[in-house]
Short mmCIF file of C-alpha atoms in Angstrom, two decimals:
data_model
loop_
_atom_site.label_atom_id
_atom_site.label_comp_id
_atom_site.label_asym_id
_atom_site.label_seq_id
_atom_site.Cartn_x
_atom_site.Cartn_y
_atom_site.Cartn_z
CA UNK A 547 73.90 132.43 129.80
CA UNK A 548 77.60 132.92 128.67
CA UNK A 549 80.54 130.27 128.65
CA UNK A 550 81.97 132.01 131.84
CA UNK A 551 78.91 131.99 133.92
CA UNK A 552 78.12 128.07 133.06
CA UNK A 553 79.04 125.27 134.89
CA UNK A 554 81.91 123.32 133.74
CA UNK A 555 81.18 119.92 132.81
CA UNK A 556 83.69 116.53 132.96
CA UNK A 557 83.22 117.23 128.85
CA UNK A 558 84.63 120.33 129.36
CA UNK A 559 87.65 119.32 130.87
CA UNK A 560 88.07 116.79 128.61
CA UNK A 561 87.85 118.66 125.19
CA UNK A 562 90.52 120.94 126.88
CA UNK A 563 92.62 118.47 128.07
CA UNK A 564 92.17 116.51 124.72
CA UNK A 565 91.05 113.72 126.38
CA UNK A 566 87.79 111.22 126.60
CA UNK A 567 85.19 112.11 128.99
CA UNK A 568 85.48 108.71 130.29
CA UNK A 569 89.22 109.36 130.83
CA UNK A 570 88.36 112.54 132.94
CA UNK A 571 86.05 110.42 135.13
CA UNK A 572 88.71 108.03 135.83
CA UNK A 573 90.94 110.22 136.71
CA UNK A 574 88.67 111.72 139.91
CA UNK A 575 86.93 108.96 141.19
CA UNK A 576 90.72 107.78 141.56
CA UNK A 577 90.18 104.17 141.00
CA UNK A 578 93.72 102.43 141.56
CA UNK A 579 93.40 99.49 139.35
CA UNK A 580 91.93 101.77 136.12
CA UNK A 581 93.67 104.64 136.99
CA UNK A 582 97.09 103.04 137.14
CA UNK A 583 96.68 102.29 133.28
CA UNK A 584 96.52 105.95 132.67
CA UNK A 585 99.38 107.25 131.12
CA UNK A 586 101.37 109.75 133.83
CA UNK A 587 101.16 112.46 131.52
CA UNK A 588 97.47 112.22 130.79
CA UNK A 589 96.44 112.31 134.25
CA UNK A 590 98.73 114.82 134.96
CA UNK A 591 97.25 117.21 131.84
CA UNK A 592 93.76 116.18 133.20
CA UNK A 593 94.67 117.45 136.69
CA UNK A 594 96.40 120.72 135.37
CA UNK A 595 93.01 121.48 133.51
CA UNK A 596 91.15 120.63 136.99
CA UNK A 597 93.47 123.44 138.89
CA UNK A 598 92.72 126.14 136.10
CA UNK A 599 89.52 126.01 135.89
CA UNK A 600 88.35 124.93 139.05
CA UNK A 601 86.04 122.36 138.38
CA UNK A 602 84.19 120.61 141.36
CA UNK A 603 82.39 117.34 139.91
CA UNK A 604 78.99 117.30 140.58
CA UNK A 605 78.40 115.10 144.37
CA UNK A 606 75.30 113.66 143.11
CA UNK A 607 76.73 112.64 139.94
CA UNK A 608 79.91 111.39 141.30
CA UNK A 609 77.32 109.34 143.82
CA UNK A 610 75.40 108.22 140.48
CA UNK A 611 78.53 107.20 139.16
CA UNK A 612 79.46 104.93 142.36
CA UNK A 613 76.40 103.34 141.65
CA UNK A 614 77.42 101.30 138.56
CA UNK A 615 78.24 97.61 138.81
CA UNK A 616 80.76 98.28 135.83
CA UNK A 617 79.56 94.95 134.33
CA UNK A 618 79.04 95.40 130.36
CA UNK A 619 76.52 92.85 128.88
CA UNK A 620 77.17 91.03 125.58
CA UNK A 621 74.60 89.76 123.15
CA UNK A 622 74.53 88.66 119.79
CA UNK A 623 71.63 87.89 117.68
CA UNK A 624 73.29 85.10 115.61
CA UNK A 625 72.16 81.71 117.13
CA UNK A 626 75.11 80.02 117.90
CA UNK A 627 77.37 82.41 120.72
CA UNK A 628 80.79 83.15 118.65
CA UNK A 629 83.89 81.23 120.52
CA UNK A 630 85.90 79.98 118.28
CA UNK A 631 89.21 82.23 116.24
CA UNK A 632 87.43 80.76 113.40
CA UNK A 633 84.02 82.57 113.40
CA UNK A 634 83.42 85.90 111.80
CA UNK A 635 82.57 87.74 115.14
CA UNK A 636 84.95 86.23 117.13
CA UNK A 637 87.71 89.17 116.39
CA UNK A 638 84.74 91.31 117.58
CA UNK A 639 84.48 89.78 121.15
CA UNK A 640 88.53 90.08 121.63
CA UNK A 641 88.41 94.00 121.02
CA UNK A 642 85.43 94.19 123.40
CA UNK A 643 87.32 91.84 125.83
CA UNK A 644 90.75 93.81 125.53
CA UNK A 645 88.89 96.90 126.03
CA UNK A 646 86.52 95.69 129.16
CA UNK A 647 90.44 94.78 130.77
CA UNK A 648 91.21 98.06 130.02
CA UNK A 649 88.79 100.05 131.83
CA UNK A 650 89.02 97.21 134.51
CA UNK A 651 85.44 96.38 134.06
CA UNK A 652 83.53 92.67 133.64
CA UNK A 653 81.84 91.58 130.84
CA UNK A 654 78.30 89.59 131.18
CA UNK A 655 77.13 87.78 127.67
CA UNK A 656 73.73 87.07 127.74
CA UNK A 657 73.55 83.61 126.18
CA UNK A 658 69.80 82.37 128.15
CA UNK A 659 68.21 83.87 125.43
CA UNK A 660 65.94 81.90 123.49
CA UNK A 661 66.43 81.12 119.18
CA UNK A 662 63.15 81.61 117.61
CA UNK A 663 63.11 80.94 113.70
CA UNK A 664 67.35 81.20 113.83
CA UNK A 665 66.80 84.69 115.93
CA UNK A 666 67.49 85.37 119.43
CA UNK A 667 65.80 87.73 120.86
CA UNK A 668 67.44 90.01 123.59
CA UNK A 669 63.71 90.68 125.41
CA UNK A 670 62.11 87.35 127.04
CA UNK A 671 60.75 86.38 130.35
CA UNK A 672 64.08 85.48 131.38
CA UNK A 673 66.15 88.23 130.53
CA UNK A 674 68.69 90.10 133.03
CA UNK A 675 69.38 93.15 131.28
CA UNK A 676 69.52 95.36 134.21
CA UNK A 677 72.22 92.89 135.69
CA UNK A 678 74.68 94.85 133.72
CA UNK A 679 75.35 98.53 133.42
CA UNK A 680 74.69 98.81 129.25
CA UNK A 681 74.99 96.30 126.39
CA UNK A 682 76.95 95.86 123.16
CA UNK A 683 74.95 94.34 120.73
CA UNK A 684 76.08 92.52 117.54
CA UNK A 685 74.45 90.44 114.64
CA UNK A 686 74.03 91.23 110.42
CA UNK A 687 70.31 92.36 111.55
CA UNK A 688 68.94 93.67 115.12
CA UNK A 689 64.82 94.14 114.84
CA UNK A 690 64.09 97.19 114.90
CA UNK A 691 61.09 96.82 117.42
CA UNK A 692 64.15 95.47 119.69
CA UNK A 693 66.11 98.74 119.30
CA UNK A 694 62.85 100.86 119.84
CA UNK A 695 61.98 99.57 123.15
CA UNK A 696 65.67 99.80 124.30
CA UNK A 697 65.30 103.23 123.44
CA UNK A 698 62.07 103.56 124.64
CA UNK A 699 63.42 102.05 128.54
CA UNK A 700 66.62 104.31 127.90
CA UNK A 701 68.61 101.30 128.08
CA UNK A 702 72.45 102.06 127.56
CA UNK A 703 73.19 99.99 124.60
CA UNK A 704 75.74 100.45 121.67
CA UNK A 705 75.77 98.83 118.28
CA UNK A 706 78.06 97.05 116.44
CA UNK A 707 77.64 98.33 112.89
CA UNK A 708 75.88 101.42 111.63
CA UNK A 709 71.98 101.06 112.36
CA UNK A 710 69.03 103.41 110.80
CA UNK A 711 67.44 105.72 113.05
CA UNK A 712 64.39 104.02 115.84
CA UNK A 713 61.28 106.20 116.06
CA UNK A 714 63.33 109.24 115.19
CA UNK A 715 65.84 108.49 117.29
CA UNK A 716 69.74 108.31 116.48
CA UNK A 717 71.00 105.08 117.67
CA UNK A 718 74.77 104.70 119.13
CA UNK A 719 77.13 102.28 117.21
CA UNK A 720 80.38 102.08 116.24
CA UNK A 721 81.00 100.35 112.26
CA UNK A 722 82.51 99.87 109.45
CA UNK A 723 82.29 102.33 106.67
CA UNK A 724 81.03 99.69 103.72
CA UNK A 725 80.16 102.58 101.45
CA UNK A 726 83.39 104.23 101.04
CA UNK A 727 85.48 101.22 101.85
CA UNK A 728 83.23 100.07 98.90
CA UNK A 729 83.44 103.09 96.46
CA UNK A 730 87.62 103.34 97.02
CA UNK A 731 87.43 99.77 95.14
CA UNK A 732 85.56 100.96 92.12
CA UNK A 733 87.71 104.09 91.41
CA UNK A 734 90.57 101.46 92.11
CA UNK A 735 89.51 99.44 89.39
CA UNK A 736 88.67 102.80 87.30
CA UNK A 737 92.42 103.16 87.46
CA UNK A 738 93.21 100.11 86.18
CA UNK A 739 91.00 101.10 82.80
CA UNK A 740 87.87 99.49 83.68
CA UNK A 741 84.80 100.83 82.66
CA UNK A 742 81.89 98.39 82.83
CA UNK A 743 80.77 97.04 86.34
CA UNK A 744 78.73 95.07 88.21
CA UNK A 745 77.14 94.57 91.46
CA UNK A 746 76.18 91.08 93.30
CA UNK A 747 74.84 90.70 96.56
CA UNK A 748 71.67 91.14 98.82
CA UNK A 749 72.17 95.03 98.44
CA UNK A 750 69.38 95.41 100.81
CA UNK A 751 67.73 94.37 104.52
CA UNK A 752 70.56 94.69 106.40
CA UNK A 753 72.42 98.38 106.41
CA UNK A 754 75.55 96.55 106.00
CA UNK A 755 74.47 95.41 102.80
CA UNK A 756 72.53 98.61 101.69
CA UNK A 757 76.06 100.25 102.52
CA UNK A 758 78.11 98.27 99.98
CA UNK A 759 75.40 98.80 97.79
CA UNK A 760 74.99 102.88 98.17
CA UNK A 761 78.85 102.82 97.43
CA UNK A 762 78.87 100.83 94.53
CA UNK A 763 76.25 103.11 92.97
CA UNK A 764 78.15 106.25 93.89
CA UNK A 765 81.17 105.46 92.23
CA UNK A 766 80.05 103.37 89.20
CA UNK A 767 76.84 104.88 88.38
CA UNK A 768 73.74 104.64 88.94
CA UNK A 769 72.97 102.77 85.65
CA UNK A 770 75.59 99.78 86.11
CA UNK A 771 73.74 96.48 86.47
CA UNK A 772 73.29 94.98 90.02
CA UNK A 773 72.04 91.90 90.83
CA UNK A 774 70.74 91.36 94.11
CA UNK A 775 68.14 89.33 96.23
CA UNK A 776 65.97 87.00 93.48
CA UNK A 777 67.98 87.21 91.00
CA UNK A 778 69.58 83.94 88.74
CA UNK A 779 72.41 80.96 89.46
CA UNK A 780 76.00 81.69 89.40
CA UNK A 781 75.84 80.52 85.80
CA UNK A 782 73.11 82.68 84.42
CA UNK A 783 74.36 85.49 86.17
CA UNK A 784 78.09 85.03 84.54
CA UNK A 785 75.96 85.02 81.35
CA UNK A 786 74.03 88.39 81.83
CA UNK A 787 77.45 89.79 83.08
CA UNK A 788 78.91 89.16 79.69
CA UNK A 789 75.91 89.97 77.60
CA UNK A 790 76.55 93.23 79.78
CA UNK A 791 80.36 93.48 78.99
CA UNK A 792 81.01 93.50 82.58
CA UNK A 793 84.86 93.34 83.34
CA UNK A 794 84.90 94.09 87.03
CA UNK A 795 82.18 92.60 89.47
CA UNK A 796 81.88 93.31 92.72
CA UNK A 797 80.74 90.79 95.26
CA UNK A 798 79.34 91.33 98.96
CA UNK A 799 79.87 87.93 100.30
CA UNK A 800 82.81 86.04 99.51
CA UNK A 801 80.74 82.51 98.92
CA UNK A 802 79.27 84.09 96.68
CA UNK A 803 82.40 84.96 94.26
CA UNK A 804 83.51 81.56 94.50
CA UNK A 805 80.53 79.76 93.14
CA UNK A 806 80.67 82.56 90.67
CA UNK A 807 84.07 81.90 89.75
CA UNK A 808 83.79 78.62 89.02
CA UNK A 809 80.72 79.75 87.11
CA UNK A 810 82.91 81.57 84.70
CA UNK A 811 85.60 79.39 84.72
CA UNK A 812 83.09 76.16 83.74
CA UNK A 813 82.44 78.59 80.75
CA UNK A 814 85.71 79.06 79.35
CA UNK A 815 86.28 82.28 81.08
CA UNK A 816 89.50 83.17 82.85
CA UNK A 817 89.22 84.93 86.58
CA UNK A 818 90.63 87.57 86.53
CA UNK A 819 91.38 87.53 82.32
CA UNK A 820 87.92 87.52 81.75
CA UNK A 821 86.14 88.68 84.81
CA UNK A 822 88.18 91.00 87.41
CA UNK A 823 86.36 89.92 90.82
CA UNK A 824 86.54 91.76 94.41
CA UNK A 825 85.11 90.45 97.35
CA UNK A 826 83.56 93.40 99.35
CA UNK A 827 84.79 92.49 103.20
CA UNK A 828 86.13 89.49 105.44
CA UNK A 829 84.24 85.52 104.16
CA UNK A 830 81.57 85.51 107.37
CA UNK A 831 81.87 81.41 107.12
CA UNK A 832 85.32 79.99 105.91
CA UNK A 833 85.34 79.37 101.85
CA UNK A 834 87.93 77.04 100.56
CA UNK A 835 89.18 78.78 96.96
CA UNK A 836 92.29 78.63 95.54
CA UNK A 837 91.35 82.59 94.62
CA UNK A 838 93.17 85.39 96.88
CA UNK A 839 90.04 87.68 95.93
CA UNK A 840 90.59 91.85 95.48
CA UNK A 841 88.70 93.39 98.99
CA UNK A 842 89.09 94.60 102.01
CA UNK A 843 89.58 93.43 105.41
CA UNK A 844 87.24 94.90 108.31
CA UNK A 845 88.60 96.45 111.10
CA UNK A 846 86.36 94.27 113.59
CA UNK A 847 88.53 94.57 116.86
CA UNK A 848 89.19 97.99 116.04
CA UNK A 849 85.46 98.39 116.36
CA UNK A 850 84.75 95.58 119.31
CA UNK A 851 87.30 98.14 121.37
CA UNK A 852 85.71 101.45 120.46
CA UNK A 853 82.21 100.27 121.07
CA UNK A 854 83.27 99.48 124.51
CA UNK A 855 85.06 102.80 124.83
CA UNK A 856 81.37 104.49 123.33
CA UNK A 857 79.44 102.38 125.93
CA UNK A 858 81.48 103.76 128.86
CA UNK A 859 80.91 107.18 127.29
CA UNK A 860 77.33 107.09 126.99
CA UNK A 861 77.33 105.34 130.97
CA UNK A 862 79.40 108.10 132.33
CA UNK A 863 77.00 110.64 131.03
CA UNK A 864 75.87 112.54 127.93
CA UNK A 865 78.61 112.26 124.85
CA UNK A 866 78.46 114.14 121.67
CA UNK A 867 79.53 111.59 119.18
CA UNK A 868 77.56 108.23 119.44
CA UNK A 869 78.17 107.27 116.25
CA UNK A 870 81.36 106.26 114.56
CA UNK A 871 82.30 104.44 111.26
CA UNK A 872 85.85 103.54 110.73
CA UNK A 873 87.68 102.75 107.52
CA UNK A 874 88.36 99.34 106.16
CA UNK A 875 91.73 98.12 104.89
CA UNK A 876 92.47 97.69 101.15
CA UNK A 877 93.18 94.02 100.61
CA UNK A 878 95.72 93.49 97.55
CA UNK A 879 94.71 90.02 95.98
CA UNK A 880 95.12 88.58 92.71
CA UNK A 881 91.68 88.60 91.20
CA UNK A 882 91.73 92.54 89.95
CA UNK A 883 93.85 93.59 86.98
CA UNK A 884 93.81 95.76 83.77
CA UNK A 885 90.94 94.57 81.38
CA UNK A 886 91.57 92.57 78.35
CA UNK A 887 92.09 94.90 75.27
#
């Protein structure tokens, strides 16, 4: 069957109108509260696109699409619910908030859930999923037999942060790119005439972690030293760094390169004289240091937003991209400079 002779979908009219699919969908069912924050000119290019082509929507998908509650479920799989400007996920819930106003729909978060062993759990006899339309989910680590059976009851669900495939199956998320936001820091340091690094962190179990990790390796080499899960203190690791010659370490949490600062420093060392140190992302629990550590910030509003955007996507029927990572900002700080000659 040609292009000609094939129905037009709402994703046709919207990669022609250079538009969302959800914005396309707006448009016809004509809501006045949503489609008043459309810009005039958007709806009006949407329109023009309708008259051209001729598209009729679908009646039994515009009757499916009636059907939603537009209520967008929250959960998170750390045990205490973030509310507070302090916590690390907090920027998180005011891009998914600021986006939910935006489309004009509610947001549900799903806080009955029991803590098991520090883990919530999303499935229990309680649960009210199906209350809301889809979920975002959020947390360092979702089980996978969690994803699976979403999946598995075609659940609309999106991710925050990049998640390995289910049972063969892509999963939808929007994250951070760790790995290049990661590997830009190394060749940043390369500049500055280092040559000898070092990795510290978990570097595994979560794919946030295994991220930082694969970038590390890809720009310094797949023979500088890392030391992850199991490995010594803060003071025998400062040791094996120098008996390595290590002049640039990089550290995944930022707790982390403070107790290993003051590590080096309690051996005569000088941070960053001694030991250039970059902290690979935004401290998850607040770290009082008198170091303004080399990094990079996340964009974690950014993302809270576009997951809600990707949810109402995937709701409003098939979408082509599911998956998005978006790239961290370079964090100028004091603890990187030219190594010691």
């Amino acid at each position: 069957m040609n292009r000609a002779s094939r129905r037009l979908t709402q994703r046709d009219i919207a990669r022609r109108a250079g538009v969302s699919q959800t914005t396309v969908s707006l448009v016809l069912n004509n809501r006045g509260d949503v489609a008043a924050r459309i810009a005039p000119a958007t709806r009006d290019r949407v329109l023009r696109v309708i008259r051209e082509t001729g598209y009729a929507a679908d009646p039994l998908a515009r009757r499916m699409l009636k059907q939603l509650n537009q209520i967008l479920g929250v959960f998170t799989y750390e045990p205490v619910f973030p509310c507070t400007s302090a916590d690390f996920y907090y920027p998180f819930l005011r891009g998914i908030e600021e986006s939910a106003e935006n489309y004009g729909w509610d947001l549900l978060m799903f806080t009955s859930a029991p803590v098991t062993d520090g883990r919530r759990r999303i499935f229990h006899e309680n649960n009210r999923l199906r209350v809301a339309d889809g979920c975002v989910l959020l947390g360092r680590e979702i089980p996978s037999e969690e994803l699976s059976r979403l999946v598995a009851e075609d659940y609309p669900f999106v991710c925050v942060g990049r998640r390995d495939d289910v049972d063969g199956r892509a999963l939808p998320y929007v994250g951070a790119d760790y790995a290049e936001a990661t590997a830009r820091l190394v060749e940043r340091a390369r500049g500055l005439g280092h040559r000898r690094f070092a990795f510290v962190g978990l570097g595994t179990g979560a794919e946030s972690s295994a991220d930082r990790l694969s970038g590390f390796r890809r720009a310094a080499g797949a023979e500088a030293p890392s030391f992850t899960a199991g490995t010594p203190n803060p003071g025998e690791r400062v040791a094996r760094l120098m008996e390595a010659r290590v002049t640039a370490v990089f550290v995944e949490v930022q707790a982390e390169a403070v107790a290993l600062a003051e590590a080096a420093v309690a051996r005569g060392l000088s941070v960053p004289g001694d030991l250039s140190m970059v902290t690979l992302g935004d401290a998850t629990t607040p770290v009082d240091s008198p170091l303004d550590f080399t990094g990079f910030h996340i964009p974690r509003s950014r993302i809270g937003r576009q997951a809600v955007e990707l949810l109402v996507d995937v709701l409003h029927g098939p979408t082509a991209m599911t998956q998005r990572l978006l790239g961290c900002e370079q964090r100028q700080g004091q603890t990187l400079v030219a190594p010691l000659r």
